[in-house]
């Protein structure tokens, strides 16, 4: 009887949630950008300069070197590419502005961003951003 009641209450509680966005706990935003580091970002969606896989070198908080996996780069200065802090700021701005989707995953060891998915406007085309961050290495 208790089990049947529990199943019924759970079913009623979930019945109104069909179109609701899934809720996830906010990851810790305790990561502090070091002055110097390297990271790789794979950007796979949206219409933007940053599409492809790039290895970034950051010095004093600014991107100083960019190596694209396919060895082709448009005529853009390295400082116009995003640091990890820039990507995190893009996420925070989208979230603050009520984006349809703003999802962040962080490394459990040090808190640096590892995945950012953004979709500012639900029915807009090509406004999405999908970043997969790997090979993060702080440098002295």
PDB file of C-alpha atoms in Angstrom:
ATOM      1  CA  UNK A   1       0.000   0.000   0.000  1.00  0.00           C
ATOM      2  CA  UNK A   2       2.780   2.464   0.922  1.00  0.00           C
ATOM      3  CA  UNK A   3       4.616   1.592  -2.308  1.00  0.00           C
ATOM      4  CA  UNK A   4       1.481   2.216  -4.412  1.00  0.00           C
ATOM      5  CA  UNK A   5       0.931   5.554  -2.675  1.00  0.00           C
ATOM      6  CA  UNK A   6       4.543   6.577  -3.256  1.00  0.00           C
ATOM      7  CA  UNK A   7       4.332   5.631  -6.954  1.00  0.00           C
ATOM      8  CA  UNK A   8       1.070   7.590  -7.319  1.00  0.00           C
ATOM      9  CA  UNK A   9       2.431  10.705  -5.613  1.00  0.00           C
ATOM     10  CA  UNK A  10       5.610  10.554  -7.707  1.00  0.00           C
ATOM     11  CA  UNK A  11       3.588  10.183 -10.922  1.00  0.00           C
ATOM     12  CA  UNK A  12       1.433  13.186  -9.996  1.00  0.00           C
ATOM     13  CA  UNK A  13       4.488  15.263  -9.129  1.00  0.00           C
ATOM     14  CA  UNK A  14       6.116  14.480 -12.464  1.00  0.00           C
ATOM     15  CA  UNK A  15       2.968  14.909 -14.560  1.00  0.00           C
ATOM     16  CA  UNK A  16       3.306  18.691 -14.748  1.00  0.00           C
ATOM     17  CA  UNK A  17       6.972  18.614 -15.730  1.00  0.00           C
ATOM     18  CA  UNK A  18       6.714  17.535 -19.363  1.00  0.00           C
ATOM     19  CA  UNK A  19       8.061  20.700 -21.001  1.00  0.00           C
ATOM     20  CA  UNK A  20      10.126  22.016 -18.131  1.00  0.00           C
ATOM     21  CA  UNK A  21      13.844  22.345 -18.704  1.00  0.00           C
ATOM     22  CA  UNK A  22      15.854  19.846 -16.707  1.00  0.00           C
ATOM     23  CA  UNK A  23      17.355  21.309 -13.600  1.00  0.00           C
ATOM     24  CA  UNK A  24      20.940  20.680 -12.723  1.00  0.00           C
ATOM     25  CA  UNK A  25      23.005  21.884  -9.845  1.00  0.00           C
ATOM     26  CA  UNK A  26      25.144  24.895 -10.680  1.00  0.00           C
ATOM     27  CA  UNK A  27      28.763  23.807 -10.936  1.00  0.00           C
ATOM     28  CA  UNK A  28      31.245  25.518  -8.713  1.00  0.00           C
ATOM     29  CA  UNK A  29      32.567  28.714 -10.229  1.00  0.00           C
ATOM     30  CA  UNK A  30      35.522  28.863  -7.864  1.00  0.00           C
ATOM     31  CA  UNK A  31      38.113  28.537 -10.653  1.00  0.00           C
ATOM     32  CA  UNK A  32      40.468  31.464 -10.924  1.00  0.00           C
ATOM     33  CA  UNK A  33      42.191  31.970 -14.269  1.00  0.00           C
ATOM     34  CA  UNK A  34      45.962  31.705 -13.923  1.00  0.00           C
ATOM     35  CA  UNK A  35      48.057  34.285 -15.775  1.00  0.00           C
ATOM     36  CA  UNK A  36      49.620  31.682 -18.079  1.00  0.00           C
ATOM     37  CA  UNK A  37      48.205  28.417 -19.404  1.00  0.00           C
ATOM     38  CA  UNK A  38      47.401  26.333 -22.455  1.00  0.00           C
ATOM     39  CA  UNK A  39      44.179  24.655 -23.436  1.00  0.00           C
ATOM     40  CA  UNK A  40      42.475  23.050 -26.401  1.00  0.00           C
ATOM     41  CA  UNK A  41      38.947  23.968 -27.414  1.00  0.00           C
ATOM     42  CA  UNK A  42      36.750  22.124 -29.889  1.00  0.00           C
ATOM     43  CA  UNK A  43      33.947  24.421 -31.041  1.00  0.00           C
ATOM     44  CA  UNK A  44      31.341  22.599 -33.078  1.00  0.00           C
ATOM     45  CA  UNK A  45      28.171  24.626 -33.519  1.00  0.00           C
ATOM     46  CA  UNK A  46      26.858  28.045 -34.445  1.00  0.00           C
ATOM     47  CA  UNK A  47      28.091  30.628 -36.906  1.00  0.00           C
ATOM     48  CA  UNK A  48      31.280  32.121 -35.510  1.00  0.00           C
ATOM     49  CA  UNK A  49      34.985  32.565 -36.021  1.00  0.00           C
ATOM     50  CA  UNK A  50      35.731  29.838 -33.515  1.00  0.00           C
ATOM     51  CA  UNK A  51      34.629  26.682 -35.349  1.00  0.00           C
ATOM     52  CA  UNK A  52      37.060  23.796 -35.279  1.00  0.00           C
ATOM     53  CA  UNK A  53      39.661  22.577 -32.811  1.00  0.00           C
ATOM     54  CA  UNK A  54      42.243  25.044 -31.544  1.00  0.00           C
ATOM     55  CA  UNK A  55      45.188  24.849 -29.152  1.00  0.00           C
ATOM     56  CA  UNK A  56      45.470  28.155 -27.315  1.00  0.00           C
ATOM     57  CA  UNK A  57      48.418  29.581 -25.413  1.00  0.00           C
ATOM     58  CA  UNK A  58      47.439  32.250 -22.897  1.00  0.00           C
ATOM     59  CA  UNK A  59      49.944  34.667 -21.337  1.00  0.00           C
ATOM     60  CA  UNK A  60      48.904  37.320 -18.841  1.00  0.00           C
ATOM     61  CA  UNK A  61      45.250  36.486 -19.515  1.00  0.00           C
ATOM     62  CA  UNK A  62      45.459  37.060 -23.301  1.00  0.00           C
ATOM     63  CA  UNK A  63      45.680  34.477 -26.067  1.00  0.00           C
ATOM     64  CA  UNK A  64      49.148  34.831 -27.586  1.00  0.00           C
ATOM     65  CA  UNK A  65      49.297  31.795 -29.870  1.00  0.00           C
ATOM     66  CA  UNK A  66      46.666  29.767 -31.714  1.00  0.00           C
ATOM     67  CA  UNK A  67      47.265  26.479 -33.501  1.00  0.00           C
ATOM     68  CA  UNK A  68      44.322  25.073 -35.417  1.00  0.00           C
ATOM     69  CA  UNK A  69      44.120  21.296 -35.770  1.00  0.00           C
ATOM     70  CA  UNK A  70      43.882  21.496 -39.569  1.00  0.00           C
ATOM     71  CA  UNK A  71      46.661  24.144 -39.654  1.00  0.00           C
ATOM     72  CA  UNK A  72      44.466  26.760 -41.331  1.00  0.00           C
ATOM     73  CA  UNK A  73      43.606  30.023 -39.644  1.00  0.00           C
ATOM     74  CA  UNK A  74      41.811  33.096 -40.921  1.00  0.00           C
ATOM     75  CA  UNK A  75      43.661  36.428 -40.750  1.00  0.00           C
ATOM     76  CA  UNK A  76      42.812  37.058 -37.107  1.00  0.00           C
ATOM     77  CA  UNK A  77      45.222  38.119 -34.394  1.00  0.00           C
ATOM     78  CA  UNK A  78      45.635  35.626 -31.513  1.00  0.00           C
ATOM     79  CA  UNK A  79      44.372  38.179 -28.970  1.00  0.00           C
ATOM     80  CA  UNK A  80      40.978  38.066 -30.732  1.00  0.00           C
ATOM     81  CA  UNK A  81      40.546  34.411 -29.746  1.00  0.00           C
ATOM     82  CA  UNK A  82      38.968  33.624 -26.373  1.00  0.00           C
ATOM     83  CA  UNK A  83      40.787  32.688 -23.215  1.00  0.00           C
ATOM     84  CA  UNK A  84      39.039  30.279 -20.850  1.00  0.00           C
ATOM     85  CA  UNK A  85      37.919  33.304 -18.833  1.00  0.00           C
ATOM     86  CA  UNK A  86      36.360  34.754 -22.006  1.00  0.00           C
ATOM     87  CA  UNK A  87      34.442  31.503 -22.610  1.00  0.00           C
ATOM     88  CA  UNK A  88      33.302  31.461 -18.975  1.00  0.00           C
ATOM     89  CA  UNK A  89      32.222  35.110 -19.257  1.00  0.00           C
ATOM     90  CA  UNK A  90      30.228  34.220 -22.400  1.00  0.00           C
ATOM     91  CA  UNK A  91      28.431  31.519 -20.388  1.00  0.00           C
ATOM     92  CA  UNK A  92      27.760  33.856 -17.432  1.00  0.00           C
ATOM     93  CA  UNK A  93      26.419  36.596 -19.722  1.00  0.00           C
ATOM     94  CA  UNK A  94      24.111  34.159 -21.531  1.00  0.00           C
ATOM     95  CA  UNK A  95      22.831  32.830 -18.209  1.00  0.00           C
ATOM     96  CA  UNK A  96      22.294  36.348 -16.826  1.00  0.00           C
ATOM     97  CA  UNK A  97      20.409  37.362 -19.976  1.00  0.00           C
ATOM     98  CA  UNK A  98      18.016  34.409 -19.716  1.00  0.00           C
ATOM     99  CA  UNK A  99      19.406  32.192 -22.463  1.00  0.00           C
ATOM    100  CA  UNK A 100      17.244  29.284 -23.586  1.00  0.00           C
ATOM    101  CA  UNK A 101      20.213  27.019 -22.740  1.00  0.00           C
ATOM    102  CA  UNK A 102      23.317  27.835 -20.725  1.00  0.00           C
ATOM    103  CA  UNK A 103      25.055  24.695 -19.474  1.00  0.00           C
ATOM    104  CA  UNK A 104      28.467  24.513 -17.863  1.00  0.00           C
ATOM    105  CA  UNK A 105      30.530  21.553 -16.729  1.00  0.00           C
ATOM    106  CA  UNK A 106      33.720  21.954 -14.748  1.00  0.00           C
ATOM    107  CA  UNK A 107      36.674  19.805 -13.794  1.00  0.00           C
ATOM    108  CA  UNK A 108      36.070  18.385 -10.309  1.00  0.00           C
ATOM    109  CA  UNK A 109      39.760  18.679  -9.410  1.00  0.00           C
ATOM    110  CA  UNK A 110      40.327  22.397 -10.001  1.00  0.00           C
ATOM    111  CA  UNK A 111      37.038  23.829 -11.322  1.00  0.00           C
ATOM    112  CA  UNK A 112      38.194  24.959 -14.787  1.00  0.00           C
ATOM    113  CA  UNK A 113      35.492  24.807 -17.475  1.00  0.00           C
ATOM    114  CA  UNK A 114      35.405  21.570 -19.496  1.00  0.00           C
ATOM    115  CA  UNK A 115      32.148  21.953 -21.425  1.00  0.00           C
ATOM    116  CA  UNK A 116      29.978  24.942 -22.273  1.00  0.00           C
ATOM    117  CA  UNK A 117      26.759  24.725 -24.290  1.00  0.00           C
ATOM    118  CA  UNK A 118      24.827  27.883 -25.118  1.00  0.00           C
ATOM    119  CA  UNK A 119      21.651  28.592 -27.037  1.00  0.00           C
ATOM    120  CA  UNK A 120      20.650  32.178 -26.329  1.00  0.00           C
ATOM    121  CA  UNK A 121      17.362  32.178 -28.301  1.00  0.00           C
ATOM    122  CA  UNK A 122      15.297  28.989 -28.587  1.00  0.00           C
ATOM    123  CA  UNK A 123      14.154  29.334 -32.201  1.00  0.00           C
ATOM    124  CA  UNK A 124      17.065  31.347 -33.618  1.00  0.00           C
ATOM    125  CA  UNK A 125      19.328  29.728 -36.180  1.00  0.00           C
ATOM    126  CA  UNK A 126      23.089  29.486 -35.643  1.00  0.00           C
ATOM    127  CA  UNK A 127      23.260  31.379 -32.342  1.00  0.00           C
ATOM    128  CA  UNK A 128      24.428  28.276 -30.477  1.00  0.00           C
ATOM    129  CA  UNK A 129      27.907  27.781 -29.041  1.00  0.00           C
ATOM    130  CA  UNK A 130      29.313  24.364 -28.111  1.00  0.00           C
ATOM    131  CA  UNK A 131      32.740  24.271 -26.491  1.00  0.00           C
ATOM    132  CA  UNK A 132      34.631  21.183 -25.342  1.00  0.00           C
ATOM    133  CA  UNK A 133      37.729  22.113 -23.390  1.00  0.00           C
ATOM    134  CA  UNK A 134      40.648  19.714 -22.918  1.00  0.00           C
ATOM    135  CA  UNK A 135      44.391  19.657 -22.286  1.00  0.00           C
ATOM    136  CA  UNK A 136      44.196  22.530 -19.781  1.00  0.00           C
ATOM    137  CA  UNK A 137      47.698  23.065 -18.397  1.00  0.00           C
ATOM    138  CA  UNK A 138      48.665  25.981 -16.144  1.00  0.00           C
ATOM    139  CA  UNK A 139      52.150  27.377 -16.881  1.00  0.00           C
ATOM    140  CA  UNK A 140      54.519  29.352 -14.705  1.00  0.00           C
TER     141      UNK A 140
END
